[in-house]
Amino acid sequence: NHSDQPNENWGRELLELFSMGVGNYSEDDVKQAARAFTGWTFEQPLPLYPYGHYESKFVFNESDHDNSEKTFLGRTGNFNGEDIIDIICEERATALFICRHLYNFFVEDEPQIPAWSIEPPRNPEAVDAMIDILMSNEGELRPVLNYMFNSDFFKNSFYKKVKNPSELVAGTLKLSGRYAVVPAEGENVGTLYNTAAVMGQALMNPPTVEGWHTGHEWIDGGTLNERVNFAVNQFNDVSSPGFEDILGRLGSAVKSVDLVDKCLDLIGPIEVGDETRQALSKYAEEVGDLELSTDEDRAENAKKIARMIQLIVATREYQFA
């Protein structure tokens, strides 16, 4: 980013993607921000191979910095990059951008970020309260998080976020107990990277600097098939530690009328809609009451219970958090 050739893309991405969002700044603000960051660069690291990773080092080249007066978001002065960041952090639009991200990540799926300039928050009152707390505490996040995590809107938020692929994979593996111990010979943990990737999330490799679009955009005909198949396949093995734990916690017997609720409770708890419950209850009626008091009983009925677990992890509700 040179004084004679300011990198406007830097100013644009700072404002659009990482601080204020579209619609809260002008094209001239982009240019002025780029000028303020001239001279910011880094030392070229040593080659990655064959010596491994070396961190880059930030360098400020004062002779390459534009020291002239700049007007940015209504303020005028001989601003540098840190001044620009300070000004950005004073803007309510920045607080809104941060608080919507927090709400989107922890509470419920918001519209996709590029639409935030035209789509209001799902819960404007909650986001406004978070903004006020953030601004009254000079940008300190701890009070905002404390308010959010203790709020009713957070505590009452169930199944309003589509699990991203890494959440689905990690949560299902934890439930099944696979990889809880050192993997068996021939079992490659690295394949889990590819598992998430085919669902749309190649970890550490987002499609753009903006990151991934979340929420319902995780789901399409292909990725849904991958998600369901992965979750179901984790319970093919009734000797997996997670399934054995579920089996043990069901007790010595389970009646068909209780099977659905007990399994939902043990793998969640998960709440399901009426249509889903009817489908699960139909299967429970088909298998009838199950005895689990002896090794022979458990061996005979384990597959039936595993099938119930597979039906649950294949439901629409399991895709949400």
C-alpha positions as a printed Julia matrix, in Angstrom:
321×3 Matrix{Float64}:
   0.0     0.0    0.0
   2.1     2.86  -1.33
   1.68    6.62  -0.96
   1.68    7.06  -4.73
  -0.61    4.03  -5.27
  -2.99    3.56  -2.33
  -4.54    0.1   -2.12
  -8.24    0.94  -2.13
  -9.15   -2.72  -1.83
  -7.66   -2.69   1.68
  -9.83    0.25   2.73
 -12.92   -1.31   1.16
 -12.52   -4.7    2.83
 -11.75   -3.11   6.19
 -15.0    -1.14   6.06
 -17.25   -3.6    4.24
 -16.24   -6.96   5.7
 -14.56   -6.32   9.02
 -16.04   -3.25  10.69
 -19.1    -1.38   9.39
 -20.78   -3.23   6.57
 -22.17   -2.0    3.26
 -24.09    1.28   3.27
 -22.36    2.96   6.21
 -19.52    4.7    4.4
 -18.87    6.49   1.12
 -16.56    5.7   -1.76
 -14.44    8.64  -0.68
 -14.15    7.13   2.82
 -12.69    4.02   1.18
 -10.07    6.09  -0.62
  -9.19    8.14   2.46
  -8.82    5.01   4.59
  -6.5     3.5    2.0
  -4.34    6.64   2.08
  -4.11    6.48   5.87
  -2.75    2.94   5.73
  -0.03    3.7    3.17
   3.37    2.53   4.34
   1.94   -0.45   6.19
   3.59   -3.63   4.97
   5.39   -6.75   6.19
   8.74   -8.4    5.88
   8.73  -11.29   3.46
   9.06  -14.48   5.52
  11.55  -17.19   4.82
  10.37  -19.74   2.24
   7.72  -22.09   3.59
   9.55  -25.16   2.32
  11.6   -27.03   3.31
  11.99  -25.29   6.67
   8.39  -25.0    7.82
   6.25  -21.97   8.66
   7.7   -18.59   9.62
   5.47  -15.75  10.75
   5.54  -12.51   8.78
   6.64   -9.36  10.6
   4.67   -6.1   10.41
   6.67   -3.13   9.13
   5.72    0.55   8.9
   7.62    2.28   6.1
   7.34    5.93   7.09
   8.86    7.19   3.84
   6.02    5.47   1.94
   3.24    6.95   4.11
   0.88    9.68   2.89
   1.24   12.44   5.5
  -1.28   14.81   3.94
  -4.63   15.77   5.45
  -7.5    13.29   5.07
 -11.25   13.49   5.68
 -12.77   10.22   6.86
 -16.32    9.65   8.14
 -16.69   13.38   8.72
 -13.42   13.86  10.61
 -10.43   15.69   9.17
  -6.78   15.32  10.12
  -3.43   13.81   9.21
  -4.69   10.33   9.98
  -2.7     7.11  10.01
  -4.07    3.57  10.06
  -4.55    3.46  13.83
  -6.48    6.73  13.71
  -8.8     5.23  11.1
  -9.46    2.21  13.32
 -10.17    4.48  16.31
 -12.68    6.48  14.27
 -14.35    3.33  12.97
 -14.71    2.0   16.52
 -16.58    5.15  17.58
 -19.31    4.62  15.0
 -22.65    3.12  15.97
 -22.68    1.29  12.64
 -19.6    -0.61  13.79
 -21.28   -1.57  17.05
 -24.3    -2.77  15.06
 -22.05   -4.83  12.78
 -20.27   -6.46  15.73
 -23.45   -7.14  17.69
 -25.22   -8.68  14.7
 -22.25  -10.98  14.25
 -22.44  -12.0   17.91
 -26.2   -12.55  17.7
 -25.79  -14.51  14.45
 -23.08  -16.74  15.92
 -24.56  -17.43  19.35
 -28.35  -16.97  19.14
 -29.95  -17.52  15.74
 -29.18  -17.33  12.05
 -29.41  -13.82  10.66
 -29.82  -12.99   6.97
 -26.57  -13.32   5.03
 -24.13  -10.51   5.8
 -24.27   -8.83   2.35
 -28.01   -8.25   2.94
 -27.6    -6.53   6.32
 -27.87   -3.07   4.76
 -31.45   -3.84   3.67
 -32.53   -6.63   6.05
 -33.15   -5.64   9.7
 -32.0    -7.88  12.58
 -34.25  -10.8   13.55
 -34.52   -9.31  17.04
 -33.94   -5.53  16.8
 -34.58   -4.92  20.51
 -31.95   -7.45  21.56
 -29.36   -6.15  19.11
 -30.05   -2.52  20.08
 -29.53   -3.37  23.75
 -26.22   -5.04  22.91
 -25.15   -2.0   20.88
 -25.9     0.37  23.76
 -23.87   -1.77  26.16
 -20.94   -2.0   23.75
 -20.83    1.74  23.14
 -21.31    2.71  26.78
 -18.38    0.44  27.69
 -16.02    1.91  25.08
 -16.03   -1.2   22.93
 -15.41   -3.7   25.74
 -16.98   -7.01  24.68
 -17.18   -8.69  28.09
 -20.27   -6.72  29.27
 -22.01   -7.42  25.95
 -21.36  -11.15  26.21
 -22.42  -11.16  29.86
 -25.71   -9.5   28.94
 -26.33  -11.78  25.95
 -25.57  -15.07  27.72
 -27.84  -14.16  30.65
 -30.7   -12.89  28.49
 -34.0   -14.64  27.89
 -33.56  -14.36  24.12
 -30.37  -16.42  24.37
 -31.73  -18.97  26.86
 -34.92  -19.46  24.86
 -33.2   -19.9   21.5
 -33.56  -23.52  20.36
 -33.06  -24.94  16.86
 -32.62  -21.5   15.28
 -29.17  -22.14  13.86
 -28.25  -24.62  11.15
 -25.17  -26.51  12.34
 -22.18  -25.78  10.17
 -20.39  -28.89   8.84
 -17.65  -28.88  11.48
 -20.27  -28.61  14.24
 -22.28  -31.46  12.74
 -19.2   -33.67  12.32
 -17.7   -32.94  15.75
 -21.03  -33.21  17.58
 -21.95  -36.5   15.93
 -18.52  -38.0   16.59
 -18.73  -36.97  20.23
 -22.15  -38.6   20.43
 -20.95  -41.83  18.85
 -17.71  -41.87  20.84
 -15.55  -42.46  17.78
 -12.05  -41.0   18.07
 -12.51  -40.67  21.83
  -9.42  -42.86  22.03
  -6.42  -43.29  19.73
  -7.8   -44.33  16.31
  -7.45  -47.94  15.33
  -4.83  -48.9   12.8
  -5.92  -47.9    9.33
  -8.39  -45.28  10.6
  -7.29  -41.84   9.44
  -8.54  -38.84  11.43
  -7.49  -36.65   8.51
 -10.42  -37.93   6.48
 -12.69  -35.84   8.71
 -11.34  -32.75   6.95
 -12.68  -34.12   3.68
 -15.94  -35.06   5.38
 -16.59  -31.43   6.34
 -15.32  -30.23   2.96
 -17.87  -32.22   0.95
 -20.54  -30.68   3.19
 -19.31  -27.24   2.11
 -16.74  -26.26   4.74
 -13.08  -26.94   4.0
 -11.58  -25.9    7.32
  -8.97  -23.12   7.16
  -9.86  -22.6    3.49
 -12.92  -20.34   3.21
 -14.12  -19.52  -0.31
 -13.39  -15.78   0.1
 -11.92  -13.41   2.67
 -15.51  -12.84   3.82
 -15.71  -16.44   5.02
 -18.6   -18.84   4.57
 -22.24  -17.93   4.18
 -24.02  -19.65   7.04
 -27.53  -20.65   8.05
 -29.71  -22.27   5.41
 -26.99  -21.84   2.79
 -25.26  -24.84   4.37
 -28.14  -26.94   3.08
 -28.83  -28.01  -0.48
 -29.73  -31.32  -2.11
 -26.13  -32.53  -2.2
 -24.88  -31.33   1.17
 -28.01  -32.5    3.0
 -27.46  -36.0    1.65
 -23.83  -35.92   2.86
 -24.84  -34.63   6.29
 -27.53  -37.25   6.85
 -25.42  -40.14   5.55
 -22.48  -39.17   7.74
 -24.58  -38.94  10.91
 -26.4   -42.21  10.21
 -23.2   -44.1    9.42
 -21.67  -43.27  12.79
 -24.19  -45.6   14.43
 -23.71  -48.63  12.2
 -21.33  -50.03  14.81
 -23.24  -50.93  17.99
 -19.93  -51.47  19.8
 -18.96  -47.8   19.55
 -18.37  -46.21  22.99
 -21.09  -43.61  22.53
 -23.76  -46.1   21.55
 -22.8   -48.46  24.39
 -23.22  -45.54  26.77
 -26.69  -44.8   25.39
 -27.62  -48.47  25.65
 -26.45  -48.63  29.25
 -28.39  -45.53  30.25
 -31.63  -46.92  28.87
 -31.74  -49.31  31.82
 -32.81  -52.94  31.97
 -35.87  -52.5   29.76
 -37.63  -49.88  27.7
 -41.27  -49.86  26.65
 -42.14  -48.94  23.08
 -44.15  -45.92  24.25
 -41.05  -44.56  26.04
 -38.4   -45.41  23.45
 -38.7   -42.21  21.42
 -38.53  -39.82  24.37
 -35.72  -41.7   26.08
 -33.56  -41.74  22.96
 -34.29  -38.08  22.2
 -33.29  -37.2   25.75
 -30.1   -39.26  25.74
 -28.7   -37.86  22.5
 -29.76  -34.25  23.03
 -32.06  -33.57  24.55
 -33.71  -32.94  21.2
 -37.21  -31.62  20.65
 -38.95  -32.71  17.45
 -42.08  -31.63  15.64
 -45.29  -33.63  15.46
 -44.57  -35.07  12.02
 -41.12  -36.27  13.07
 -42.46  -37.7   16.31
 -45.13  -39.66  14.46
 -42.5   -41.25  12.21
 -40.29  -42.16  15.17
 -43.24  -43.49  17.16
 -44.29  -45.69  14.25
 -40.89  -47.38  14.31
 -41.04  -47.74  18.12
 -44.39  -49.5   17.81
 -42.94  -51.87  15.23
 -40.06  -52.99  17.47
 -42.23  -53.21  20.61
 -40.99  -53.41  24.2
 -37.27  -54.14  24.5
 -35.52  -56.13  27.21
 -31.98  -55.08  28.06
 -31.39  -56.86  31.36
 -28.93  -59.49  30.09
 -26.06  -59.57  27.63
 -28.17  -61.72  25.36
 -31.04  -59.21  25.48
 -28.74  -56.3   24.71
 -27.09  -58.15  21.84
 -30.51  -58.99  20.39
 -31.99  -55.49  20.7
 -28.97  -53.23  20.21
 -29.52  -53.0   16.46
 -33.14  -51.96  16.98
 -32.11  -49.14  19.3
 -29.27  -48.14  16.99
 -31.82  -47.87  14.2
 -33.87  -45.48  16.34
 -30.77  -43.35  16.92
 -30.09  -43.37  13.18
 -33.63  -42.22  12.47
 -33.22  -39.36  14.95
 -29.9   -38.12  13.53
 -31.49  -38.21  10.07
 -34.28  -35.82  11.11
 -34.6   -32.19  10.13
 -34.33  -31.18  13.77
 -30.88  -32.75  14.15
 -29.55  -30.32  11.53
 -30.25  -27.41  13.88
 -28.64  -26.21  17.1
